[in-house]
Amino acid sequence: MATVAVLVFPGSNCDHDVYHAFGHVLGQDARFVWHKEGSVGEADLVVVPGGFSYGDYLRAGAIARFSPVMRDVVRFAATGGLVLGVCNGFQVLCEAGLLPGALLRNASLRFACRDVRLRVESTATPFTSALAEGEVLTVPVAHGEGNFTASDETLDELEAGDRVVFRYVGADGTPGGSPNGSARDIAGIRNAQGNVVGMMPHPERCVESVLGTADGARIFRSALAHLGADVPVAA
């Protein structure tokens, strides 16, 4: 069994979804960690969930990045610990310097909330090592600031380093399905070591087949398999 630390900031609203996914559906030891804590504890995996940390004041993730717990998340990541940032969590990881780039307002200037298709671009991370490169997952998005932006140099480095983990695609599986205008249709990236991943879509919202797709559980199961954790049969 793996211990999963789920961070909670003022304004987090997907923390309970993540807790349910890991604790109830996947049978792991899921624990909430309040943003004022100085440590993530004896965690095997840290999840920075979605929501509107600190009301997205200044810009999304900008204040949460300075929360006491984030200092330990940076330490945890530096020692090889697995860290996943989802939606607002992705924004926080970028603000904290754990991932490059920034998430800007959606190109449409509208909140995007729908299922999208994600193509697995890299399996060089525990979160996708059990998946197949090129396969397409269906995962929902719900964000107003998911427009991933970086310099051309940084984008080229991400591409060359196999660090683009997920890319938005259309019904035919080719790029072009971005709901937010992200550069090169990027939906998720990893750090150079592969232990830190940020993604805008919400895998925690699709972990049970009753929801129409359980593709999100496959991402979580991949990480848990890397950790050697026992996981129940798929729901």
PDB file of C-alpha atoms in Angstrom:
ATOM      1  CA  MET A   1       0.000   0.000   0.000  1.00  0.00           C
ATOM      2  CA  ALA A   2       1.268   3.458  -0.932  1.00  0.00           C
ATOM      3  CA  THR A   3       0.860   6.580   1.179  1.00  0.00           C
ATOM      4  CA  VAL A   4      -0.559   9.441  -0.888  1.00  0.00           C
ATOM      5  CA  ALA A   5      -0.342  12.994   0.469  1.00  0.00           C
ATOM      6  CA  VAL A   6      -3.105  15.207  -0.935  1.00  0.00           C
ATOM      7  CA  LEU A   7      -2.313  18.887  -0.378  1.00  0.00           C
ATOM      8  CA  VAL A   8      -5.110  21.222   0.679  1.00  0.00           C
ATOM      9  CA  PHE A   9      -4.964  24.990   0.158  1.00  0.00           C
ATOM     10  CA  PRO A  10      -7.660  27.582   0.871  1.00  0.00           C
ATOM     11  CA  GLY A  11      -9.702  27.277  -2.319  1.00  0.00           C
ATOM     12  CA  SER A  12      -8.782  23.694  -3.238  1.00  0.00           C
ATOM     13  CA  ASN A  13     -11.886  21.955  -4.598  1.00  0.00           C
ATOM     14  CA  CYS A  14     -10.583  18.709  -6.084  1.00  0.00           C
ATOM     15  CA  ASP A  15      -8.788  17.462  -2.985  1.00  0.00           C
ATOM     16  CA  HIS A  16     -11.670  15.175  -1.984  1.00  0.00           C
ATOM     17  CA  ASP A  17     -11.874  13.791  -5.527  1.00  0.00           C
ATOM     18  CA  VAL A  18      -8.200  12.832  -5.343  1.00  0.00           C
ATOM     19  CA  TYR A  19      -8.688  11.372  -1.860  1.00  0.00           C
ATOM     20  CA  HIS A  20     -11.638   9.310  -3.104  1.00  0.00           C
ATOM     21  CA  ALA A  21      -9.704   8.092  -6.139  1.00  0.00           C
ATOM     22  CA  PHE A  22      -6.684   6.880  -4.191  1.00  0.00           C
ATOM     23  CA  GLY A  23      -8.288   6.023  -0.869  1.00  0.00           C
ATOM     24  CA  HIS A  24     -11.626   4.519  -1.831  1.00  0.00           C
ATOM     25  CA  VAL A  25     -11.270   3.331  -5.429  1.00  0.00           C
ATOM     26  CA  LEU A  26      -7.610   2.297  -5.482  1.00  0.00           C
ATOM     27  CA  GLY A  27      -7.333   1.212  -1.862  1.00  0.00           C
ATOM     28  CA  GLN A  28      -4.315   3.278  -0.837  1.00  0.00           C
ATOM     29  CA  ASP A  29      -3.479   5.220   2.324  1.00  0.00           C
ATOM     30  CA  ALA A  30      -4.629   8.687   1.244  1.00  0.00           C
ATOM     31  CA  ARG A  31      -4.032  11.569   3.647  1.00  0.00           C
ATOM     32  CA  PHE A  32      -4.885  15.265   3.520  1.00  0.00           C
ATOM     33  CA  VAL A  33      -1.984  17.654   4.216  1.00  0.00           C
ATOM     34  CA  TRP A  34      -2.924  21.237   5.111  1.00  0.00           C
ATOM     35  CA  HIS A  35      -0.937  23.960   3.364  1.00  0.00           C
ATOM     36  CA  LYS A  36       0.477  25.282   6.647  1.00  0.00           C
ATOM     37  CA  GLU A  37       2.135  21.980   7.503  1.00  0.00           C
ATOM     38  CA  GLY A  38       5.907  21.989   7.242  1.00  0.00           C
ATOM     39  CA  SER A  39       6.148  18.449   5.875  1.00  0.00           C
ATOM     40  CA  VAL A  40       4.310  16.065   3.564  1.00  0.00           C
ATOM     41  CA  GLY A  41       5.055  13.293   6.052  1.00  0.00           C
ATOM     42  CA  GLU A  42       6.069   9.766   5.118  1.00  0.00           C
ATOM     43  CA  ALA A  43       4.543  10.020   1.652  1.00  0.00           C
ATOM     44  CA  ASP A  44       5.267   7.889  -1.401  1.00  0.00           C
ATOM     45  CA  LEU A  45       3.355  10.204  -3.711  1.00  0.00           C
ATOM     46  CA  VAL A  46       2.290  13.845  -3.388  1.00  0.00           C
ATOM     47  CA  VAL A  47      -0.678  15.230  -5.319  1.00  0.00           C
ATOM     48  CA  VAL A  48      -1.217  18.969  -5.693  1.00  0.00           C
ATOM     49  CA  PRO A  49      -4.928  19.073  -6.586  1.00  0.00           C
ATOM     50  CA  GLY A  50      -7.089  21.362  -8.647  1.00  0.00           C
ATOM     51  CA  GLY A  51      -9.172  24.285  -7.494  1.00  0.00           C
ATOM     52  CA  PHE A  52      -8.547  27.963  -6.922  1.00  0.00           C
ATOM     53  CA  SER A  53      -5.804  28.148  -4.292  1.00  0.00           C
ATOM     54  CA  TYR A  54      -6.005  31.489  -2.492  1.00  0.00           C
ATOM     55  CA  GLY A  55      -8.750  32.475  -4.916  1.00  0.00           C
ATOM     56  CA  ASP A  56      -6.229  32.681  -7.765  1.00  0.00           C
ATOM     57  CA  TYR A  57      -5.283  36.144  -6.499  1.00  0.00           C
ATOM     58  CA  LEU A  58      -2.355  37.737  -8.364  1.00  0.00           C
ATOM     59  CA  ARG A  59      -2.443  34.763 -10.752  1.00  0.00           C
ATOM     60  CA  ALA A  60      -3.252  31.095 -10.441  1.00  0.00           C
ATOM     61  CA  GLY A  61      -0.821  29.300  -8.118  1.00  0.00           C
ATOM     62  CA  ALA A  62       1.265  32.380  -7.374  1.00  0.00           C
ATOM     63  CA  ILE A  63       0.453  32.557  -3.639  1.00  0.00           C
ATOM     64  CA  ALA A  64       0.168  28.807  -3.011  1.00  0.00           C
ATOM     65  CA  ARG A  65       3.735  28.459  -4.224  1.00  0.00           C
ATOM     66  CA  PHE A  66       4.828  30.204  -0.980  1.00  0.00           C
ATOM     67  CA  SER A  67       2.822  27.993   1.389  1.00  0.00           C
ATOM     68  CA  PRO A  68       4.992  26.290   4.047  1.00  0.00           C
ATOM     69  CA  VAL A  69       4.228  22.811   2.719  1.00  0.00           C
ATOM     70  CA  MET A  70       5.595  23.672  -0.724  1.00  0.00           C
ATOM     71  CA  ARG A  71       9.123  23.965   0.632  1.00  0.00           C
ATOM     72  CA  ASP A  72       8.911  20.314   1.590  1.00  0.00           C
ATOM     73  CA  VAL A  73       7.336  19.388  -1.751  1.00  0.00           C
ATOM     74  CA  VAL A  74      10.388  20.896  -3.460  1.00  0.00           C
ATOM     75  CA  ARG A  75      12.640  18.861  -1.144  1.00  0.00           C
ATOM     76  CA  PHE A  76      10.564  15.724  -1.720  1.00  0.00           C
ATOM     77  CA  ALA A  77      10.806  16.135  -5.498  1.00  0.00           C
ATOM     78  CA  ALA A  78      14.562  16.753  -5.330  1.00  0.00           C
ATOM     79  CA  THR A  79      15.013  13.387  -3.601  1.00  0.00           C
ATOM     80  CA  GLY A  80      13.089  11.584  -6.365  1.00  0.00           C
ATOM     81  CA  GLY A  81       9.662  11.540  -4.742  1.00  0.00           C
ATOM     82  CA  LEU A  82       6.678  11.318  -7.096  1.00  0.00           C
ATOM     83  CA  VAL A  83       4.718  14.564  -7.454  1.00  0.00           C
ATOM     84  CA  LEU A  84       1.611  15.090  -9.576  1.00  0.00           C
ATOM     85  CA  GLY A  85       0.054  18.512 -10.101  1.00  0.00           C
ATOM     86  CA  VAL A  86      -3.444  18.585 -11.593  1.00  0.00           C
ATOM     87  CA  CYS A  87      -4.982  21.764 -13.048  1.00  0.00           C
ATOM     88  CA  ASN A  88      -4.359  24.387 -10.328  1.00  0.00           C
ATOM     89  CA  GLY A  89      -1.725  21.985  -9.034  1.00  0.00           C
ATOM     90  CA  PHE A  90       0.046  22.209 -12.404  1.00  0.00           C
ATOM     91  CA  GLN A  91      -0.029  25.981 -12.083  1.00  0.00           C
ATOM     92  CA  VAL A  92       1.447  25.752  -8.569  1.00  0.00           C
ATOM     93  CA  LEU A  93       4.276  23.477  -9.742  1.00  0.00           C
ATOM     94  CA  CYS A  94       5.172  25.937 -12.502  1.00  0.00           C
ATOM     95  CA  GLU A  95       5.120  28.857 -10.062  1.00  0.00           C
ATOM     96  CA  ALA A  96       7.342  26.869  -7.691  1.00  0.00           C
ATOM     97  CA  GLY A  97       9.899  26.248 -10.431  1.00  0.00           C
ATOM     98  CA  LEU A  98       9.420  22.481 -10.391  1.00  0.00           C
ATOM     99  CA  LEU A  99       8.197  22.651 -13.987  1.00  0.00           C
ATOM    100  CA  PRO A 100       8.904  25.227 -16.709  1.00  0.00           C
ATOM    101  CA  GLY A 101       6.447  27.507 -18.432  1.00  0.00           C
ATOM    102  CA  ALA A 102       3.255  29.189 -17.263  1.00  0.00           C
ATOM    103  CA  LEU A 103      -0.491  28.693 -17.554  1.00  0.00           C
ATOM    104  CA  LEU A 104      -2.311  31.722 -18.975  1.00  0.00           C
ATOM    105  CA  ARG A 105      -5.987  32.526 -19.550  1.00  0.00           C
ATOM    106  CA  ASN A 106      -7.653  30.266 -22.068  1.00  0.00           C
ATOM    107  CA  ALA A 107      -7.403  31.674 -25.583  1.00  0.00           C
ATOM    108  CA  SER A 108     -11.221  31.824 -25.734  1.00  0.00           C
ATOM    109  CA  LEU A 109     -11.293  33.782 -22.439  1.00  0.00           C
ATOM    110  CA  ARG A 110     -13.966  31.292 -21.375  1.00  0.00           C
ATOM    111  CA  PHE A 111     -13.952  28.556 -18.762  1.00  0.00           C
ATOM    112  CA  ALA A 112     -13.523  25.166 -20.451  1.00  0.00           C
ATOM    113  CA  CYS A 113     -15.405  22.212 -18.924  1.00  0.00           C
ATOM    114  CA  ARG A 114     -15.725  19.078 -21.047  1.00  0.00           C
ATOM    115  CA  ASP A 115     -14.120  15.778 -21.906  1.00  0.00           C
ATOM    116  CA  VAL A 116     -10.985  15.976 -24.023  1.00  0.00           C
ATOM    117  CA  ARG A 117      -8.777  13.425 -25.721  1.00  0.00           C
ATOM    118  CA  LEU A 118      -5.184  13.108 -24.590  1.00  0.00           C
ATOM    119  CA  ARG A 119      -2.485  11.320 -26.527  1.00  0.00           C
ATOM    120  CA  VAL A 120       0.246   9.745 -24.429  1.00  0.00           C
ATOM    121  CA  GLU A 121       3.461  11.287 -25.737  1.00  0.00           C
ATOM    122  CA  SER A 122       5.960   9.950 -23.214  1.00  0.00           C
ATOM    123  CA  THR A 123       6.144   6.847 -21.062  1.00  0.00           C
ATOM    124  CA  ALA A 124       9.367   8.039 -19.399  1.00  0.00           C
ATOM    125  CA  THR A 125       7.575   8.833 -16.143  1.00  0.00           C
ATOM    126  CA  PRO A 126       5.994   6.571 -13.516  1.00  0.00           C
ATOM    127  CA  PHE A 127       2.608   8.130 -14.265  1.00  0.00           C
ATOM    128  CA  THR A 128       2.598   6.762 -17.819  1.00  0.00           C
ATOM    129  CA  SER A 129       5.113   3.905 -17.733  1.00  0.00           C
ATOM    130  CA  ALA A 130       2.265   1.361 -17.729  1.00  0.00           C
ATOM    131  CA  LEU A 131       0.614   3.025 -20.735  1.00  0.00           C
ATOM    132  CA  ALA A 132       1.550   2.866 -24.402  1.00  0.00           C
ATOM    133  CA  GLU A 133       3.031   5.766 -26.301  1.00  0.00           C
ATOM    134  CA  GLY A 134       0.494   7.053 -28.819  1.00  0.00           C
ATOM    135  CA  GLU A 135      -2.618   5.713 -27.110  1.00  0.00           C
ATOM    136  CA  VAL A 136      -5.472   8.142 -26.540  1.00  0.00           C
ATOM    137  CA  LEU A 137      -7.234   8.684 -23.199  1.00  0.00           C
ATOM    138  CA  THR A 138     -10.485  10.506 -22.477  1.00  0.00           C
ATOM    139  CA  VAL A 139     -10.198  12.827 -19.467  1.00  0.00           C
ATOM    140  CA  PRO A 140     -12.256  15.894 -18.454  1.00  0.00           C
ATOM    141  CA  VAL A 141     -10.953  19.439 -18.170  1.00  0.00           C
ATOM    142  CA  ALA A 142     -12.324  22.262 -16.018  1.00  0.00           C
ATOM    143  CA  HIS A 143     -10.234  25.425 -16.084  1.00  0.00           C
ATOM    144  CA  GLY A 144     -10.065  29.046 -17.102  1.00  0.00           C
ATOM    145  CA  GLU A 145      -6.274  29.363 -17.118  1.00  0.00           C
ATOM    146  CA  GLY A 146      -4.937  26.278 -18.859  1.00  0.00           C
ATOM    147  CA  ASN A 147      -3.162  27.871 -21.785  1.00  0.00           C
ATOM    148  CA  PHE A 148       0.348  26.423 -21.414  1.00  0.00           C
ATOM    149  CA  THR A 149       2.907  28.945 -22.579  1.00  0.00           C
ATOM    150  CA  ALA A 150       6.703  28.922 -22.753  1.00  0.00           C
ATOM    151  CA  SER A 151       9.444  30.343 -24.932  1.00  0.00           C
ATOM    152  CA  ASP A 152      10.180  28.577 -28.208  1.00  0.00           C
ATOM    153  CA  GLU A 153      13.504  27.519 -26.743  1.00  0.00           C
ATOM    154  CA  THR A 154      11.820  25.917 -23.721  1.00  0.00           C
ATOM    155  CA  LEU A 155       9.209  24.236 -25.907  1.00  0.00           C
ATOM    156  CA  ASP A 156      11.939  22.819 -28.141  1.00  0.00           C
ATOM    157  CA  GLU A 157      13.785  21.537 -25.061  1.00  0.00           C
ATOM    158  CA  LEU A 158      10.625  19.856 -23.770  1.00  0.00           C
ATOM    159  CA  GLU A 159      10.028  18.184 -27.123  1.00  0.00           C
ATOM    160  CA  ALA A 160      13.653  17.108 -27.573  1.00  0.00           C
ATOM    161  CA  GLY A 161      13.879  15.798 -24.010  1.00  0.00           C
ATOM    162  CA  ASP A 162      10.741  13.636 -24.280  1.00  0.00           C
ATOM    163  CA  ARG A 163       9.181  15.787 -21.577  1.00  0.00           C
ATOM    164  CA  VAL A 164       5.801  16.397 -23.182  1.00  0.00           C
ATOM    165  CA  VAL A 165       3.718  13.741 -21.430  1.00  0.00           C
ATOM    166  CA  PHE A 166       0.225  14.426 -22.806  1.00  0.00           C
ATOM    167  CA  ARG A 167      -0.990  16.303 -25.872  1.00  0.00           C
ATOM    168  CA  TYR A 168      -4.520  17.362 -26.744  1.00  0.00           C
ATOM    169  CA  VAL A 169      -5.774  15.625 -29.878  1.00  0.00           C
ATOM    170  CA  GLY A 170      -8.924  15.574 -31.939  1.00  0.00           C
ATOM    171  CA  ALA A 171     -11.251  12.695 -32.703  1.00  0.00           C
ATOM    172  CA  ASP A 172      -8.806  11.349 -35.301  1.00  0.00           C
ATOM    173  CA  GLY A 173      -5.944  11.278 -32.788  1.00  0.00           C
ATOM    174  CA  THR A 174      -3.981  14.119 -34.370  1.00  0.00           C
ATOM    175  CA  PRO A 175      -3.066  17.369 -32.546  1.00  0.00           C
ATOM    176  CA  GLY A 176      -5.655  20.117 -32.622  1.00  0.00           C
ATOM    177  CA  GLY A 177      -8.061  19.334 -29.800  1.00  0.00           C
ATOM    178  CA  SER A 178      -6.809  21.903 -27.292  1.00  0.00           C
ATOM    179  CA  PRO A 179      -9.617  23.524 -25.253  1.00  0.00           C
ATOM    180  CA  ASN A 180      -7.412  26.433 -24.185  1.00  0.00           C
ATOM    181  CA  GLY A 181      -4.929  27.367 -26.913  1.00  0.00           C
ATOM    182  CA  SER A 182      -1.921  25.697 -25.283  1.00  0.00           C
ATOM    183  CA  ALA A 183       1.335  25.922 -27.215  1.00  0.00           C
ATOM    184  CA  ARG A 184       1.769  22.861 -29.419  1.00  0.00           C
ATOM    185  CA  ASP A 185      -1.415  21.409 -27.876  1.00  0.00           C
ATOM    186  CA  ILE A 186       0.521  20.473 -24.730  1.00  0.00           C
ATOM    187  CA  ALA A 187      -1.688  19.130 -21.934  1.00  0.00           C
ATOM    188  CA  GLY A 188       0.967  17.833 -19.542  1.00  0.00           C
ATOM    189  CA  ILE A 189       4.723  17.868 -19.032  1.00  0.00           C
ATOM    190  CA  ARG A 190       7.333  16.323 -16.752  1.00  0.00           C
ATOM    191  CA  ASN A 191      10.625  17.392 -15.234  1.00  0.00           C
ATOM    192  CA  ALA A 192      13.908  16.061 -16.579  1.00  0.00           C
ATOM    193  CA  GLN A 193      14.007  13.218 -14.048  1.00  0.00           C
ATOM    194  CA  GLY A 194      10.437  12.153 -14.769  1.00  0.00           C
ATOM    195  CA  ASN A 195       9.243  12.104 -11.149  1.00  0.00           C
ATOM    196  CA  VAL A 196       7.294  15.393 -11.347  1.00  0.00           C
ATOM    197  CA  VAL A 197       4.346  15.673 -13.735  1.00  0.00           C
ATOM    198  CA  GLY A 198       1.878  18.509 -14.254  1.00  0.00           C
ATOM    199  CA  MET A 199      -1.304  18.215 -16.315  1.00  0.00           C
ATOM    200  CA  MET A 200      -4.383  20.385 -16.814  1.00  0.00           C
ATOM    201  CA  PRO A 201      -6.993  17.611 -17.325  1.00  0.00           C
ATOM    202  CA  HIS A 202      -8.479  15.899 -14.248  1.00  0.00           C
ATOM    203  CA  PRO A 203      -7.718  12.155 -14.016  1.00  0.00           C
ATOM    204  CA  GLU A 204      -9.262  12.044 -10.523  1.00  0.00           C
ATOM    205  CA  ARG A 205     -12.655  12.775 -12.085  1.00  0.00           C
ATOM    206  CA  CYS A 206     -12.630   9.654 -14.236  1.00  0.00           C
ATOM    207  CA  VAL A 207     -11.467   6.742 -12.117  1.00  0.00           C
ATOM    208  CA  GLU A 208     -14.663   4.659 -12.210  1.00  0.00           C
ATOM    209  CA  SER A 209     -16.399   3.205 -15.267  1.00  0.00           C
ATOM    210  CA  VAL A 210     -19.784   4.455 -14.022  1.00  0.00           C
ATOM    211  CA  LEU A 211     -18.536   7.949 -14.909  1.00  0.00           C
ATOM    212  CA  GLY A 212     -18.241   6.975 -18.578  1.00  0.00           C
ATOM    213  CA  THR A 213     -14.479   6.539 -18.601  1.00  0.00           C
ATOM    214  CA  ALA A 214     -11.972   5.223 -16.068  1.00  0.00           C
ATOM    215  CA  ASP A 215      -8.933   6.374 -18.043  1.00  0.00           C
ATOM    216  CA  GLY A 216      -7.795   8.569 -15.167  1.00  0.00           C
ATOM    217  CA  ALA A 217      -7.373   5.508 -12.973  1.00  0.00           C
ATOM    218  CA  ARG A 218      -4.880   4.145 -15.478  1.00  0.00           C
ATOM    219  CA  ILE A 219      -2.584   7.109 -14.824  1.00  0.00           C
ATOM    220  CA  PHE A 220      -2.825   6.593 -11.067  1.00  0.00           C
ATOM    221  CA  ARG A 221      -2.410   2.811 -11.371  1.00  0.00           C
ATOM    222  CA  SER A 222       0.733   3.345 -13.409  1.00  0.00           C
ATOM    223  CA  ALA A 223       2.299   5.402 -10.612  1.00  0.00           C
ATOM    224  CA  LEU A 224       1.201   2.896  -7.971  1.00  0.00           C
ATOM    225  CA  ALA A 225       2.652   0.013  -9.977  1.00  0.00           C
ATOM    226  CA  HIS A 226       5.955   1.888 -10.103  1.00  0.00           C
ATOM    227  CA  LEU A 227       5.811   2.141  -6.318  1.00  0.00           C
ATOM    228  CA  GLY A 228       5.060  -1.566  -6.012  1.00  0.00           C
ATOM    229  CA  ALA A 229       1.697  -0.997  -4.351  1.00  0.00           C
ATOM    230  CA  ASP A 230      -1.097  -3.568  -4.461  1.00  0.00           C
ATOM    231  CA  VAL A 231      -4.143  -2.183  -6.247  1.00  0.00           C
ATOM    232  CA  PRO A 232      -7.663  -3.673  -6.433  1.00  0.00           C
ATOM    233  CA  VAL A 233      -9.151  -4.856  -9.723  1.00  0.00           C
ATOM    234  CA  ALA A 234     -10.422  -1.992 -11.871  1.00  0.00           C
ATOM    235  CA  ALA A 235     -13.843  -0.620 -10.982  1.00  0.00           C
TER     236      ALA A 235
END
